[in-house]
Amino acid sequence: MRIVILSDIHSNLAALEAVLRQAQSQGVVDGVWCLGDTVGYGPQPGECIARLRELGVVAVVGNHDRAATGGIGTEEFNPQAAAAARWTAERLSAEEKSFLDGLPEVEYVQGDFTLVHGTLRWPMWEYLYNYEAARAHLERQETPFGLVGHTHVPMLVVEGREFENGCEMSYLEDGERVQLSRGRKQVVNPGGVGQPRDGDPRASYVLYDSDGETVTLHRVEYDIAATQKLMAEARLPAWLSERLAIGR
Ligand code: ZN
């Protein structure tokens, strides 16, 4: 079974389509799991939601998904993100909003995977990018494998008493394959599809293959200019568009 693991699509349909095309060109895709922030920042929220639903996605909610439905306020957002959240809220239908509102904060798949946007301590908000947050998450993770998003940076966390901090954290590069192991807890962040932040503007995702129990990180070029053109037409904040080209 081959599963595409996505996070932080952020209404960027061109990036989402490029990822799906690449994943499908390598073989049959049996499922899509999404770690939140399907909307927010970008120009095509409804289209991205529709595409995921068509694929029968298993998804959790992100902070931007909740902000776009009015489920949470935007006080914690920077001004550009708040403006994009208001723009998104005006464009989503009541039905699309109820889909987003129906997404859980934490989801379990196949008994082995825990899906959450941030961390299991603060599901919608906490960035898993330091040892303290990693330990807080791992303590609460009851399955061998965890999948998180939110940072937009592809990363692997491996729990182990032999490590000084109780776990080891490393960045994942394009093409890097990780052998999962049930002997110790692991957490994988597939990076951001629609707004990468590790300096590489290519869309980022992970493919899980249940046969060998591996996850492989992939980076995919997409038509960044096409998304930027739609953002300009929508009058979304310029910085949100500019950052796509530099991967920040
Ligand atoms: Zn995000």
Short mmCIF file of C-alpha atoms and ligand atoms in Angstrom, two decimals:
data_model
loop_
_atom_site.label_atom_id
_atom_site.label_comp_id
_atom_site.label_asym_id
_atom_site.label_seq_id
_atom_site.Cartn_x
_atom_site.Cartn_y
_atom_site.Cartn_z
CA MET A 1 0.00 0.00 0.00
CA ARG A 2 1.29 3.45 -0.97
CA ILE A 3 0.04 6.48 0.92
CA VAL A 4 0.75 10.12 0.09
CA ILE A 5 1.33 12.13 3.27
CA LEU A 6 0.75 15.87 2.89
CA SER A 7 0.68 18.92 5.10
CA ASP A 8 0.25 22.69 4.80
CA ILE A 9 -1.20 22.85 1.31
CA HIS A 10 -2.33 26.39 2.10
CA SER A 11 -4.73 26.81 -0.82
CA ASN A 12 -1.95 26.26 -3.35
CA LEU A 13 -3.62 24.03 -5.95
CA ALA A 14 -0.71 24.12 -8.43
CA ALA A 15 1.59 22.69 -5.75
CA LEU A 16 -0.97 20.07 -4.69
CA GLU A 17 -1.54 18.91 -8.26
CA ALA A 18 2.21 18.67 -8.92
CA VAL A 19 2.65 16.49 -5.83
CA LEU A 20 -0.23 14.21 -6.75
CA ARG A 21 1.01 13.88 -10.33
CA GLN A 22 4.48 12.89 -9.20
CA ALA A 23 3.21 10.41 -6.62
CA GLN A 24 0.81 8.80 -9.11
CA SER A 25 3.47 8.63 -11.83
CA GLN A 26 5.48 6.26 -9.63
CA GLY A 27 2.65 3.79 -9.03
CA VAL A 28 -0.84 3.37 -7.64
CA VAL A 29 -1.67 5.65 -4.72
CA ASP A 30 -3.94 3.92 -2.21
CA GLY A 31 -4.67 6.85 0.05
CA VAL A 32 -3.94 10.43 1.04
CA TRP A 33 -3.37 11.61 4.61
CA CYS A 34 -3.29 15.34 5.32
CA LEU A 35 -1.85 16.94 8.45
CA GLY A 36 -3.76 20.20 8.37
CA ASP A 37 -3.67 23.76 7.02
CA THR A 38 -5.31 22.82 3.76
CA VAL A 39 -6.35 26.47 3.47
CA GLY A 40 -4.99 29.89 4.44
CA TYR A 41 -2.37 32.09 2.68
CA GLY A 42 -3.06 30.92 -0.89
CA PRO A 43 -5.59 31.65 -3.65
CA GLN A 44 -7.57 28.40 -4.13
CA PRO A 45 -9.05 27.17 -0.84
CA GLY A 46 -12.23 25.59 -2.21
CA GLU A 47 -10.39 23.86 -5.05
CA CYS A 48 -7.87 22.30 -2.65
CA ILE A 49 -10.61 21.05 -0.33
CA ALA A 50 -12.52 19.55 -3.27
CA ARG A 51 -9.42 17.79 -4.61
CA LEU A 52 -8.65 16.19 -1.25
CA ARG A 53 -12.23 15.06 -0.71
CA GLU A 54 -12.29 13.52 -4.18
CA LEU A 55 -9.30 11.43 -3.08
CA GLY A 56 -11.04 10.31 0.12
CA VAL A 57 -8.53 12.09 2.31
CA VAL A 58 -7.98 11.28 5.98
CA ALA A 59 -7.21 14.66 7.52
CA VAL A 60 -6.71 16.57 10.75
CA VAL A 61 -7.37 20.25 11.33
CA GLY A 62 -4.75 23.02 11.36
CA ASN A 63 -4.85 26.47 12.92
CA HIS A 64 -5.44 28.11 9.53
CA ASP A 65 -8.35 25.75 8.79
CA ARG A 66 -10.05 26.78 12.05
CA ALA A 67 -9.32 30.48 11.49
CA ALA A 68 -10.93 30.30 8.03
CA THR A 69 -14.19 29.04 9.49
CA GLY A 70 -14.28 31.47 12.41
CA GLY A 71 -13.73 28.54 14.78
CA ILE A 72 -10.82 30.45 16.33
CA GLY A 73 -9.85 34.12 16.20
CA THR A 74 -6.79 35.45 14.33
CA GLU A 75 -5.20 37.31 17.30
CA GLU A 76 -2.24 34.92 17.22
CA PHE A 77 -1.72 35.45 13.48
CA ASN A 78 0.59 38.01 11.88
CA PRO A 79 -1.26 40.74 9.90
CA GLN A 80 -0.74 39.07 6.49
CA ALA A 81 -1.93 35.69 7.74
CA ALA A 82 -4.96 37.31 9.39
CA ALA A 83 -5.81 39.16 6.15
CA ALA A 84 -5.55 35.89 4.20
CA ALA A 85 -7.75 34.14 6.78
CA ARG A 86 -10.45 36.79 6.33
CA TRP A 87 -10.15 36.53 2.54
CA THR A 88 -10.47 32.72 2.77
CA ALA A 89 -13.47 32.92 5.11
CA GLU A 90 -15.32 35.09 2.59
CA ARG A 91 -14.77 32.60 -0.21
CA LEU A 92 -15.54 29.27 1.43
CA SER A 93 -19.08 27.94 1.17
CA ALA A 94 -21.00 26.91 4.28
CA GLU A 95 -20.55 23.31 3.17
CA GLU A 96 -16.77 23.68 2.79
CA LYS A 97 -16.59 25.29 6.22
CA SER A 98 -18.54 22.47 7.79
CA PHE A 99 -16.10 19.98 6.22
CA LEU A 100 -13.16 21.84 7.82
CA ASP A 101 -15.01 22.20 11.15
CA GLY A 102 -15.64 18.45 11.14
CA LEU A 103 -11.93 17.59 11.02
CA PRO A 104 -10.50 16.22 14.28
CA GLU A 105 -7.41 17.59 16.00
CA VAL A 106 -5.92 14.11 16.28
CA GLU A 107 -6.56 11.08 14.08
CA TYR A 108 -5.33 7.49 14.30
CA VAL A 109 -4.82 5.47 11.15
CA GLN A 110 -4.33 1.73 10.92
CA GLY A 111 -3.52 1.57 14.61
CA ASP A 112 0.10 2.54 13.91
CA PHE A 113 0.01 6.21 12.99
CA THR A 114 -1.05 9.27 14.96
CA LEU A 115 -1.80 12.32 12.80
CA VAL A 116 -1.71 15.82 14.29
CA HIS A 117 -0.96 19.29 12.89
CA GLY A 118 1.36 20.61 15.61
CA THR A 119 2.15 18.35 18.55
CA LEU A 120 0.09 16.12 20.81
CA ARG A 121 0.61 18.65 23.63
CA TRP A 122 -0.96 21.57 21.68
CA PRO A 123 -2.40 19.99 18.55
CA MET A 124 -3.13 23.05 16.44
CA TRP A 125 -0.42 25.40 17.69
CA GLU A 126 2.86 23.93 18.84
CA TYR A 127 5.78 23.74 16.43
CA LEU A 128 7.72 20.52 16.78
CA TYR A 129 11.16 21.96 16.13
CA ASN A 130 13.08 21.69 19.38
CA TYR A 131 13.89 18.85 21.78
CA GLU A 132 11.52 20.05 24.47
CA ALA A 133 8.53 20.04 22.12
CA ALA A 134 9.67 16.72 20.64
CA ARG A 135 9.81 15.08 24.08
CA ALA A 136 6.41 16.52 25.06
CA HIS A 137 4.96 15.09 21.88
CA LEU A 138 6.66 11.68 22.16
CA GLU A 139 5.47 11.23 25.77
CA ARG A 140 1.90 11.53 24.52
CA GLN A 141 2.30 9.46 21.35
CA GLU A 142 0.80 6.01 21.92
CA THR A 143 1.43 4.62 18.44
CA PRO A 144 4.85 3.71 17.01
CA PHE A 145 4.66 6.38 14.34
CA GLY A 146 3.60 10.03 14.51
CA LEU A 147 2.97 12.39 11.62
CA VAL A 148 3.07 16.17 12.15
CA GLY A 149 3.12 19.32 10.01
CA HIS A 150 2.86 23.02 10.93
CA THR A 151 6.58 23.93 10.66
CA HIS A 152 6.65 23.49 6.85
CA VAL A 153 10.08 21.88 7.28
CA PRO A 154 10.62 18.17 6.52
CA MET A 155 12.01 16.39 9.55
CA LEU A 156 12.50 13.05 11.27
CA VAL A 157 12.44 12.53 15.05
CA VAL A 158 13.62 9.25 16.54
CA GLU A 159 13.15 8.48 20.23
CA GLY A 160 16.01 6.79 22.06
CA ARG A 161 17.48 6.73 25.57
CA GLU A 162 20.96 6.70 24.08
CA PHE A 163 20.45 10.23 22.76
CA GLU A 164 21.37 13.07 25.10
CA ASN A 165 18.00 14.77 24.61
CA GLY A 166 15.91 11.62 24.63
CA CYS A 167 15.53 11.78 20.88
CA GLU A 168 17.35 12.64 17.71
CA MET A 169 16.05 15.21 15.20
CA SER A 170 17.21 15.50 11.60
CA TYR A 171 16.14 17.26 8.42
CA LEU A 172 14.94 15.16 5.51
CA GLU A 173 16.34 15.74 2.03
CA ASP A 174 14.78 15.09 -1.37
CA GLY A 175 14.87 11.36 -2.10
CA GLU A 176 15.78 10.39 1.46
CA ARG A 177 14.20 7.10 2.51
CA VAL A 178 13.64 6.23 6.15
CA GLN A 179 13.15 2.69 7.36
CA LEU A 180 10.47 2.81 10.06
CA SER A 181 11.01 0.58 13.04
CA ARG A 182 8.48 -0.48 15.66
CA GLY A 183 11.16 -0.79 18.33
CA ARG A 184 11.13 2.95 19.02
CA LYS A 185 8.78 5.85 18.45
CA GLN A 186 9.32 7.98 15.39
CA VAL A 187 7.80 11.21 14.11
CA VAL A 188 7.86 12.34 10.49
CA ASN A 189 7.11 15.83 9.19
CA PRO A 190 6.57 15.77 5.40
CA GLY A 191 7.27 19.51 5.04
CA GLY A 192 4.90 21.95 3.39
CA VAL A 193 3.17 21.32 0.05
CA GLY A 194 2.04 24.87 -0.59
CA GLN A 195 4.49 27.04 1.33
CA PRO A 196 7.84 25.37 2.07
CA ARG A 197 9.99 27.19 4.65
CA ASP A 198 13.36 25.43 4.53
CA GLY A 199 14.80 27.58 1.76
CA ASP A 200 13.83 25.12 -0.98
CA PRO A 201 10.75 26.44 -2.82
CA ARG A 202 9.80 23.04 -4.23
CA ALA A 203 6.65 21.42 -2.82
CA SER A 204 7.42 18.80 -0.18
CA TYR A 205 5.65 15.53 0.67
CA VAL A 206 6.24 12.01 1.93
CA LEU A 207 5.29 8.68 0.42
CA TYR A 208 4.66 5.83 2.84
CA ASP A 209 5.10 2.31 1.51
CA SER A 210 3.63 -0.32 3.81
CA ASP A 211 5.46 -3.19 2.06
CA GLY A 212 8.92 -2.27 3.25
CA GLU A 213 7.54 0.04 5.96
CA THR A 214 9.45 3.00 4.59
CA VAL A 215 8.75 6.69 4.18
CA THR A 216 10.46 8.67 1.43
CA LEU A 217 10.65 12.44 1.20
CA HIS A 218 10.07 14.02 -2.19
CA ARG A 219 10.46 17.57 -3.48
CA VAL A 220 8.56 18.61 -6.58
CA GLU A 221 8.83 21.67 -8.78
CA TYR A 222 5.56 23.35 -9.56
CA ASP A 223 4.37 26.48 -11.35
CA ILE A 224 5.03 29.01 -8.59
CA ALA A 225 4.30 31.93 -10.98
CA ALA A 226 0.81 30.57 -11.67
CA THR A 227 -0.05 30.62 -7.95
CA GLN A 228 1.54 34.07 -7.56
CA LYS A 229 -0.57 35.42 -10.44
CA LEU A 230 -3.77 34.21 -8.77
CA MET A 231 -2.62 35.73 -5.47
CA ALA A 232 -2.02 39.11 -7.14
CA GLU A 233 -5.46 38.98 -8.77
CA ALA A 234 -7.00 38.16 -5.40
CA ARG A 235 -5.02 41.01 -3.81
CA LEU A 236 -3.62 38.74 -1.15
CA PRO A 237 -0.67 40.30 0.77
CA ALA A 238 2.43 40.57 -1.46
CA TRP A 239 4.81 38.94 1.04
CA LEU A 240 2.72 35.75 1.07
CA SER A 241 3.26 35.53 -2.67
CA GLU A 242 6.94 36.54 -2.65
CA ARG A 243 7.90 33.97 -0.02
CA LEU A 244 6.79 31.11 -2.28
CA ALA A 245 9.68 31.83 -4.64
CA ILE A 246 12.32 31.68 -1.90
CA GLY A 247 10.87 28.87 0.19
CA ARG A 248 10.60 30.94 3.40
ZN ZN B 1 0.83 25.97 7.85
#
